[in-house]
CSV table of C-alpha atoms in Angstrom, one decimal:
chain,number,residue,atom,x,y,z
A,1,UNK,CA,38.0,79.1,-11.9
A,2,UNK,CA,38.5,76.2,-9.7
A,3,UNK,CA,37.6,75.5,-6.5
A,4,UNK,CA,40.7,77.1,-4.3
A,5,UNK,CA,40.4,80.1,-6.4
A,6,UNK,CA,36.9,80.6,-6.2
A,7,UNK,CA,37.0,79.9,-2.4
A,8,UNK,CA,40.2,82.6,-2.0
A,9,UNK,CA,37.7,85.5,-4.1
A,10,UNK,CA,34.9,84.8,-1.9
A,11,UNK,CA,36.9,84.7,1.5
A,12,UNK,CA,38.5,88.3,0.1
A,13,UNK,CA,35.1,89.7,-0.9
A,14,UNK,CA,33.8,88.8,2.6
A,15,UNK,CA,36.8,90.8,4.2
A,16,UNK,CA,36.5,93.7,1.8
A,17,UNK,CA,32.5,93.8,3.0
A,18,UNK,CA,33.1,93.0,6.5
A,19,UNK,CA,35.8,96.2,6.6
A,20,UNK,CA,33.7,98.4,4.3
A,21,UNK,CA,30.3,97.7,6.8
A,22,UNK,CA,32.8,98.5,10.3
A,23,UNK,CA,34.0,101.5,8.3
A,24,UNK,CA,30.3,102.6,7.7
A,25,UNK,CA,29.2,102.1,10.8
A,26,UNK,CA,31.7,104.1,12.6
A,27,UNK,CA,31.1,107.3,10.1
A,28,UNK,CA,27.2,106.6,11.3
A,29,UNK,CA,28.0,106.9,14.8
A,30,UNK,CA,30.6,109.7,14.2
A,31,UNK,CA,27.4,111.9,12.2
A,32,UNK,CA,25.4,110.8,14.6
A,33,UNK,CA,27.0,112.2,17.7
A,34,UNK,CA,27.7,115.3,16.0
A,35,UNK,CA,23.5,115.2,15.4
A,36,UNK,CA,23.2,114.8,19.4
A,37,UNK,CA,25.3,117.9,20.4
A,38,UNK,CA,23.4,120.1,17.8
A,39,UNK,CA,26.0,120.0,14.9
A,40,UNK,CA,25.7,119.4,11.5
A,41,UNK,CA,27.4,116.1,10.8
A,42,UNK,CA,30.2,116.4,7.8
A,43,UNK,CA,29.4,113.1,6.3
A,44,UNK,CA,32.3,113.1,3.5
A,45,UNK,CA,35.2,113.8,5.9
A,46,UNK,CA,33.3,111.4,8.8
A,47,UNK,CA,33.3,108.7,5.6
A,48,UNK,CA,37.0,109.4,3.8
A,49,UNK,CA,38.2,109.3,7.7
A,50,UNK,CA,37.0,105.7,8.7
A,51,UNK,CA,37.6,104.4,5.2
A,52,UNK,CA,40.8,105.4,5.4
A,53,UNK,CA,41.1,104.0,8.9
A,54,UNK,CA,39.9,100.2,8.0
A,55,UNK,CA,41.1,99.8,4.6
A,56,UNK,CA,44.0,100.4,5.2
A,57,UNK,CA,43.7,98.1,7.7
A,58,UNK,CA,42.5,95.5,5.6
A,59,UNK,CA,45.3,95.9,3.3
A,60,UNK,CA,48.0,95.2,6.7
A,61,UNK,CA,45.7,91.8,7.9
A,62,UNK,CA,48.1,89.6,5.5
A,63,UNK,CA,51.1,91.2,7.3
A,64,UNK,CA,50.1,90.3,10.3
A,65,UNK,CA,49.3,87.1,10.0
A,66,UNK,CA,52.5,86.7,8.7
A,67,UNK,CA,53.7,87.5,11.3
A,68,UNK,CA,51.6,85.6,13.8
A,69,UNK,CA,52.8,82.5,12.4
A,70,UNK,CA,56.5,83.4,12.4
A,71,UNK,CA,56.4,83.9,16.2
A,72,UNK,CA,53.5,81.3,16.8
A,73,UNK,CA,54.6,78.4,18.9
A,74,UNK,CA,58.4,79.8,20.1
A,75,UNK,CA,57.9,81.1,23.3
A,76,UNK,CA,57.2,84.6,24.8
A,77,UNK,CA,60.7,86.0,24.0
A,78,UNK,CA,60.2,85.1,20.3
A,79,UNK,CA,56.9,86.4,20.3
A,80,UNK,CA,58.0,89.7,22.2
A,81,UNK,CA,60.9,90.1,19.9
A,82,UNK,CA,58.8,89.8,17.0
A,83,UNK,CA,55.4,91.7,18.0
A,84,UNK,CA,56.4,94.4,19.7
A,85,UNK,CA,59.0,96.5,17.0
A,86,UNK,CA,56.6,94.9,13.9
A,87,UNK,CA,53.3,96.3,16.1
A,88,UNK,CA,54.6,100.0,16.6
A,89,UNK,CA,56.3,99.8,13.4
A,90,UNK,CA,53.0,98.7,11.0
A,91,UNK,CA,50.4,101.1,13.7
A,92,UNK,CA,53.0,103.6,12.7
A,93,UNK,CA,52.5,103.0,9.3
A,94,UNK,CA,49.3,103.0,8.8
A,95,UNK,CA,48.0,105.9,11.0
A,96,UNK,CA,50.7,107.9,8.8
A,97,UNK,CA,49.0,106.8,5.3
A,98,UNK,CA,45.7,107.3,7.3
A,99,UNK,CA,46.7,111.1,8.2
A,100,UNK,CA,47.8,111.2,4.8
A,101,UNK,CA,45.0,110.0,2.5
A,102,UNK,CA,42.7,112.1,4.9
A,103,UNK,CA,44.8,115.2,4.9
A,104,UNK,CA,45.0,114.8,0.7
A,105,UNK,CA,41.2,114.4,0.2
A,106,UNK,CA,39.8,116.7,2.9
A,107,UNK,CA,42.6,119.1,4.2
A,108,UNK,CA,42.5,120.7,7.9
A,109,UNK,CA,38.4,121.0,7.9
A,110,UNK,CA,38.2,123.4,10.8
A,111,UNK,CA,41.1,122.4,12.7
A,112,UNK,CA,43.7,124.9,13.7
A,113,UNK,CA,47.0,123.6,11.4
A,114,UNK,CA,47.7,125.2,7.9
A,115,UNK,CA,50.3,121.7,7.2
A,116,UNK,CA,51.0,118.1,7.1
A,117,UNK,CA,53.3,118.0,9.8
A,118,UNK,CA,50.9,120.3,12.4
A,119,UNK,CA,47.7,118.0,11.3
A,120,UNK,CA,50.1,115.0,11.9
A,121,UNK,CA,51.6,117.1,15.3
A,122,UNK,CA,48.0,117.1,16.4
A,123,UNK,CA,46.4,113.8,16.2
A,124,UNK,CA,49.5,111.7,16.7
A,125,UNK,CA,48.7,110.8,20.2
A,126,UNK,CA,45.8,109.7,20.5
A,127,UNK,CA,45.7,108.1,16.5
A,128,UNK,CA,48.9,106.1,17.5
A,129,UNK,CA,47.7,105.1,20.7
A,130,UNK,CA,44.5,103.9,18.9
A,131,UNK,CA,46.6,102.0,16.0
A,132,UNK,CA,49.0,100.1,18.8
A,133,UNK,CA,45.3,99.2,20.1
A,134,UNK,CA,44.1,97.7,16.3
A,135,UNK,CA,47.3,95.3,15.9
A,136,UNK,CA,46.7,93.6,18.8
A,137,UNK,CA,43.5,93.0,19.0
A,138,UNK,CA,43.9,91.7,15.2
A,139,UNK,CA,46.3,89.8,15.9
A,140,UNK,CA,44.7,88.1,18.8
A,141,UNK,CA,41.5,87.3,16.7
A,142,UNK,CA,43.9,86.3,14.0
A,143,UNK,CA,45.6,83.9,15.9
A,144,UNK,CA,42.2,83.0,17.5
A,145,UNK,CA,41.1,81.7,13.8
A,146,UNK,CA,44.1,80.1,13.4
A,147,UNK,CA,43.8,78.0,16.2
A,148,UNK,CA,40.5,77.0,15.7
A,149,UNK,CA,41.2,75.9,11.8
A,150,UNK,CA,44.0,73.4,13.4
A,151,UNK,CA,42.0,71.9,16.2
A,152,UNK,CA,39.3,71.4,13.6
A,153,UNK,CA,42.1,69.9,11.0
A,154,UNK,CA,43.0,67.5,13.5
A,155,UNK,CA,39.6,66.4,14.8
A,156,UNK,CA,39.5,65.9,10.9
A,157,UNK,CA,42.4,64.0,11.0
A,158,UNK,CA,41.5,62.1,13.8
A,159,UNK,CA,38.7,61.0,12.7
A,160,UNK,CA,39.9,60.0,9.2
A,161,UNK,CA,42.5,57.7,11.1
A,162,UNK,CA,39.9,56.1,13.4
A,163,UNK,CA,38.1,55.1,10.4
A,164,UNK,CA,41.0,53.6,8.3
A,165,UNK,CA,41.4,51.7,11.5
A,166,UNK,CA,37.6,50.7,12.1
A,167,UNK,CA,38.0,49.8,8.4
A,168,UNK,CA,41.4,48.0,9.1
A,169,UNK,CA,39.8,46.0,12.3
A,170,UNK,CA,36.7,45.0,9.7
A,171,UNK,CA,38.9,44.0,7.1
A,172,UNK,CA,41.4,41.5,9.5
A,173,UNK,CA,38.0,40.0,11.0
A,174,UNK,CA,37.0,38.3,7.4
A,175,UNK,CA,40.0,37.7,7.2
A,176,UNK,CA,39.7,35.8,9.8
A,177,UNK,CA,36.5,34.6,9.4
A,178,UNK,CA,36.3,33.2,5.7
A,179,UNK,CA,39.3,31.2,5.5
A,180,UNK,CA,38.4,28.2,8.6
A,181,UNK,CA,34.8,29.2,7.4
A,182,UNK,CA,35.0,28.4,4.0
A,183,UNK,CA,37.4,25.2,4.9
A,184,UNK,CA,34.6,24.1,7.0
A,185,UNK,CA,31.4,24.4,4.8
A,186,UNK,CA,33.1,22.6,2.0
A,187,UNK,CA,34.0,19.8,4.0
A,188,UNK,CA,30.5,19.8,5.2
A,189,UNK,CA,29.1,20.1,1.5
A,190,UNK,CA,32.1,17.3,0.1
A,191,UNK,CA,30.6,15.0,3.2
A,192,UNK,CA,26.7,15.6,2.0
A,193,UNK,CA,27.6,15.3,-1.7
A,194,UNK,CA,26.6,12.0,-2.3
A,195,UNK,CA,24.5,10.4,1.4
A,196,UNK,CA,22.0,14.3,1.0
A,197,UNK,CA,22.7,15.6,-2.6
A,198,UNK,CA,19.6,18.3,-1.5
A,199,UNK,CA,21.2,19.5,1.3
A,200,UNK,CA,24.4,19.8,-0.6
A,201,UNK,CA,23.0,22.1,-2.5
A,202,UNK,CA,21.1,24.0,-0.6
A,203,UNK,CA,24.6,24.4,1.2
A,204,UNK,CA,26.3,25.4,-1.5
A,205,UNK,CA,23.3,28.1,-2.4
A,206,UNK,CA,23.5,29.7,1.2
A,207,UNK,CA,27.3,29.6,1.1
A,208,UNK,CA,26.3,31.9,-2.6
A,209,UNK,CA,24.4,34.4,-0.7
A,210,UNK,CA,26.7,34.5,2.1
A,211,UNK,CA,30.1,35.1,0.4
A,212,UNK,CA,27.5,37.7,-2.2
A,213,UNK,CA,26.7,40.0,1.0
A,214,UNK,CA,30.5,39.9,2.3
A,215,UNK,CA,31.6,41.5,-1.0
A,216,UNK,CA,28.5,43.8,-1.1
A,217,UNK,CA,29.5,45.0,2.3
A,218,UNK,CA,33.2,44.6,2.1
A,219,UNK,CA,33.6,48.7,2.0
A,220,UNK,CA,30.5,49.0,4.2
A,221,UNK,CA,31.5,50.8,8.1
A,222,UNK,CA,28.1,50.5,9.3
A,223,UNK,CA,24.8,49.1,7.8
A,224,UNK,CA,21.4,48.7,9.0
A,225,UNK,CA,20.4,46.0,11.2
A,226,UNK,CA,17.9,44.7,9.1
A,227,UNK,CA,21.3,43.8,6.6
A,228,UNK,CA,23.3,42.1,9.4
A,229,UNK,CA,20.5,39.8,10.9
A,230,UNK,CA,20.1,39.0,7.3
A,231,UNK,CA,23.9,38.0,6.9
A,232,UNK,CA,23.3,36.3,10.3
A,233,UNK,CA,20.7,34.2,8.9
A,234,UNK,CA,22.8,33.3,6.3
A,235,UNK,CA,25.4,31.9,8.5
A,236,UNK,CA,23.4,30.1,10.7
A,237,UNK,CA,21.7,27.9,7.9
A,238,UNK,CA,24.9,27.0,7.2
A,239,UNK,CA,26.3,26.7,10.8
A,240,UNK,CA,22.9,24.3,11.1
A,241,UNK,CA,23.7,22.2,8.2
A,242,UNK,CA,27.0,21.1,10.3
A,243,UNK,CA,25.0,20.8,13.8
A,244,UNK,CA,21.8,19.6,12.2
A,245,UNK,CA,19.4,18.9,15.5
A,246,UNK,CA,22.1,19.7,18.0
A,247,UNK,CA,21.2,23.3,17.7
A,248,UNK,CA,18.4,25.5,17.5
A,249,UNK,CA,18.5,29.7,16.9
A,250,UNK,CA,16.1,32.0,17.8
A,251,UNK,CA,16.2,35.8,16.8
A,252,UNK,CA,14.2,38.5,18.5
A,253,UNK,CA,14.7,41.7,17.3
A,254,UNK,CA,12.5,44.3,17.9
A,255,UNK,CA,10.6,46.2,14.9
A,256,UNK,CA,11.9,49.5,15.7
A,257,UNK,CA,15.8,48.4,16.0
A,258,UNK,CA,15.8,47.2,12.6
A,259,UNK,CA,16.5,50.5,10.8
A,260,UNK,CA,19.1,51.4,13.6
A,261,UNK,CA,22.9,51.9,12.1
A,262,UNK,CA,25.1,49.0,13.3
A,263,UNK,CA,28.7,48.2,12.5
A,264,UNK,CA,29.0,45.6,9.9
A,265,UNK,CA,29.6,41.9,10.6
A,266,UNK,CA,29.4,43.3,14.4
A,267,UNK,CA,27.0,39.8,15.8
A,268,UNK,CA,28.8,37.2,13.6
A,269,UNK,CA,31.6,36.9,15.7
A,270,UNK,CA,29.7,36.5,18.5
A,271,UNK,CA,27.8,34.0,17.4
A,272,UNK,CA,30.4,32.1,16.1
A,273,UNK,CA,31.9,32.4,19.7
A,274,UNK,CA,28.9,30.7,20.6
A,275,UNK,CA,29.2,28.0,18.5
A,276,UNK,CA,32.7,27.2,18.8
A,277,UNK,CA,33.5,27.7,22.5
A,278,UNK,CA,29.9,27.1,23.8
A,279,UNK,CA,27.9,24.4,22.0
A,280,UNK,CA,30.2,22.8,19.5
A,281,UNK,CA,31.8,20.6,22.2
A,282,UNK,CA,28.7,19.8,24.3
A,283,UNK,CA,27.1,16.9,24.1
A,284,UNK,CA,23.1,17.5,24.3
A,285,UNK,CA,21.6,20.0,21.9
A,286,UNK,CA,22.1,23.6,22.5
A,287,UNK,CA,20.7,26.8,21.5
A,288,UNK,CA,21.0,30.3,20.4
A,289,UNK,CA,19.1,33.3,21.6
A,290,UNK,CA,19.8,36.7,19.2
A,291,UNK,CA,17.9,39.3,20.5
A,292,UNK,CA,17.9,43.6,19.9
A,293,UNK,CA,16.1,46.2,21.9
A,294,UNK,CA,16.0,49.9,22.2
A,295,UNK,CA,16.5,51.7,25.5
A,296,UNK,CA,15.9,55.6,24.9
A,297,UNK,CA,19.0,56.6,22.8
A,298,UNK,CA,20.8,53.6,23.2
A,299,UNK,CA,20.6,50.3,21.1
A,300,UNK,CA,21.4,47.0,22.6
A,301,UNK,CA,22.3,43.5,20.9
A,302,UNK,CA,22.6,40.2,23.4
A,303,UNK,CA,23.3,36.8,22.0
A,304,UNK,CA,22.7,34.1,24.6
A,305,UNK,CA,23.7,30.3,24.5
A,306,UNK,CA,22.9,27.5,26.9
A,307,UNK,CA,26.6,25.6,25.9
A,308,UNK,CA,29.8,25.0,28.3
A,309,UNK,CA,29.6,28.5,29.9
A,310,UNK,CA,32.7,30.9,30.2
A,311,UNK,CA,35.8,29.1,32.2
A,312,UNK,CA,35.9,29.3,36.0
A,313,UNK,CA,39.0,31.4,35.7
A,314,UNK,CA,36.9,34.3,34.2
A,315,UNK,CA,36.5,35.0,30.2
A,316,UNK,CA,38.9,35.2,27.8
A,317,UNK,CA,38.7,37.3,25.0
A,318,UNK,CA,40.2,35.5,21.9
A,319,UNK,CA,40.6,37.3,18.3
A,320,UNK,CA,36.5,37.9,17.6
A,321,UNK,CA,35.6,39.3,20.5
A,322,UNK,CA,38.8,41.5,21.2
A,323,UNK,CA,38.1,43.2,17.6
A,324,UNK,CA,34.7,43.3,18.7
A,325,UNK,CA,35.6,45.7,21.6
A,326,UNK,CA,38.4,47.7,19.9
A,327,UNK,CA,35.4,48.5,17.3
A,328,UNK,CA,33.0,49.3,19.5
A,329,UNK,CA,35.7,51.7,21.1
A,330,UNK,CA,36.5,53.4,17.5
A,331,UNK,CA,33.4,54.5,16.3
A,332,UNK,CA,31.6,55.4,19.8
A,333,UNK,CA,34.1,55.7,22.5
A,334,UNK,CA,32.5,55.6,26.3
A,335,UNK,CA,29.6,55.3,24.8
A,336,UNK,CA,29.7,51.9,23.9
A,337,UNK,CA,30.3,48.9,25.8
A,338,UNK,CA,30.2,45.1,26.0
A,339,UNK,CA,29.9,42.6,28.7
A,340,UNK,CA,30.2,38.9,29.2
A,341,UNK,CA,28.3,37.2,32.0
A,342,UNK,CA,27.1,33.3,33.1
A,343,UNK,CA,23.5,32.6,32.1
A,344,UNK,CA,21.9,31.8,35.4
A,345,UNK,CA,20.6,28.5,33.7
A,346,UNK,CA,24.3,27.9,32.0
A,347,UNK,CA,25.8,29.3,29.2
A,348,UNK,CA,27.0,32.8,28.1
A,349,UNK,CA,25.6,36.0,27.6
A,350,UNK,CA,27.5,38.7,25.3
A,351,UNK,CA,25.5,42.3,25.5
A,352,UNK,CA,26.3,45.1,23.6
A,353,UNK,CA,25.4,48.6,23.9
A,354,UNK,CA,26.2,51.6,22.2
A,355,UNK,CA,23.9,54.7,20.6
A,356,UNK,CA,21.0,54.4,18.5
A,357,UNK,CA,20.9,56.0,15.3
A,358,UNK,CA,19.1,55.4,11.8
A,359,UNK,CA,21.1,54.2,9.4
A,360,UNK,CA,21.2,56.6,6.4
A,361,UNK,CA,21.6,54.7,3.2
């Protein structure tokens, strides 16, 4: 049996017990109330009656959501013209088979008719009444259900697309990233070839590892931060092979931030900001601050740099950074954010914040 199958038998066995159990407990209170006023409660005709009743039922819930999704949607006329014959049509329906199957397995009991047609005569009022009552309220919960199944399809939905495009956004930032990368690291390794042959190849083994963890995380949303300030470290012996002692990096991050889920490759860009816009162009040695802490339920990541600083028309947000953001947006919404500001003692400061969770491997 496979898996739609087996899912259809156990939604129908659920519906056949939740009927059967309403159906029980009505014959319960029906034997009970005749207990109360000193009568002998007639169990069979209190059990063939609300069996009857619910079953039957049962057997008309398909019908009717049929016919809540023909009208659902169209507008109250459509929905009048629809509901109202079909609801006294079916509660006609099935309080006659209910009077019926009753009638045929218990007869008249102590009531005063001798037929069909007087027993019918007799509770037709009050059964119909009753029966106009069921459709509607089954409808409602029916359409209830219904509504509830698509708004949780499309949060589905929703969030399958907002992680094609996290994944999308990931995938156009190596893009970006290894082409001028690679570019520059061989030119750097080609230049050290022959004047450092050892830094060549220590070059070439850190470029290894690096282009090693971009495939290893190349399907990866989210990793733990201990992973991306190792990838971080990775870049930045290369990145100090081609400043040498123009630049030194620090890294500060906190022993319990280290487990914390973080969106891959989410500090490289900002450091390379750093480099590029910030230190590559000034002329003393610079240097790079990475730093993590945890505020409550909240993670934050802050690279600093003592370099140019951001222009006196305000930042610009080039290609890293812009990604950056529209990530950060994806996968945590308002709950994220991330700001640039002047170092009082020059340079930049990009912060980012956004909810701590452990990463689950």
């Amino acid at each position: 049996m496979d898996t739609t199958r087996r899912t259809r038998a156990v939604r129908h066995a659920l519906a056949f017990v939740f009927w059967t159990l309403l159906a029980l407990s009505y014959a319960l209170s029906a034997g009970l109330s005749s207990l109360s006023e000193g009568r002998s409660p007639d169990w069979p005709r209190a059990l063939a009656w609300n069996l009857a009743n619910f079953w039957l039922w049962m057997a008309f819930v398909p019908l009717i959501a049929w016919l809540g999704r023909q009208a659902a949607g169209a507008g109250w006329q459509r929905f009048c013209a629809v509901h109202v014959p079909a609801g006294l049509l079916v509660a006609l329906t099935q309080m006659m088979a209910q009077l019926f199957v009753f009638w045929t397995l218990c007869g008249p009991g102590h009531a005063p008719v001798h037929t069909f047609a007087g027993f019918v005569g007799m509770q037709f009022a009050y059964n119909y009444h009753l029966s106009l009552l069921t459709y509607w309220l089954i409808l409602v919960v029916l359409r209830g259900l219904e509504s509830r199944r698509r708004l949780r399809d499309e949060q589905w939905r929703s969030s399958q697309l907002e992680v094609q495009l996290a994944q999308s956004q990931l995938q156009a930032l190596r893009m970006q990233l290894q082409p001028h990368f690679l570019f520059n690291t061989l030119n750097a390794i080609s230049a050290l070839a022959l004047a450092e042959p050892l830094r060549a190849r220590l070059m070439i083994a850190r470029l290894s590892d690096f282009l090693r963890m971009t495939l290893e995380q190349r399907h990866a949303q989210q990793v733990p931060l201990s992973r991306e300030v190792e990838f971080l470290r990775c870049y930045l012996d290369i990145q100090q092979v081609r400043f040498q002692d123009r630049l030194s990096t620090r890294l500060d991050m906190a022993e319990d931030t280290l487990h914390a889920a973080v969106p891959s490759m989410i500090l490289q860009p900002l450091v390379e900001n750093a480099l590029r816009h910030g230190l590559l162009a000034k002329t003393e040695p610079g240097s790079l601050h990475i730093a993590s802490h945890r505020e409550g339920q909240l993670l934050r990541l802050r690279v600093d740099d003592d370099g140019l600083g951001l222009p006196p028309e305000g930042p610009t947000e080039g290609l890293g950074l812009g990604n950056t953001r529209a990530r950060l947006d994806v996968l945590f919404g308002a709950a994220a954010s991330m700001e640039l500001t002047r170092n009082a003692g020059g340079g930049t400061r990009v912060e980012l914040c956004f909810p701590f969770r452990e990463h689950v491997a």
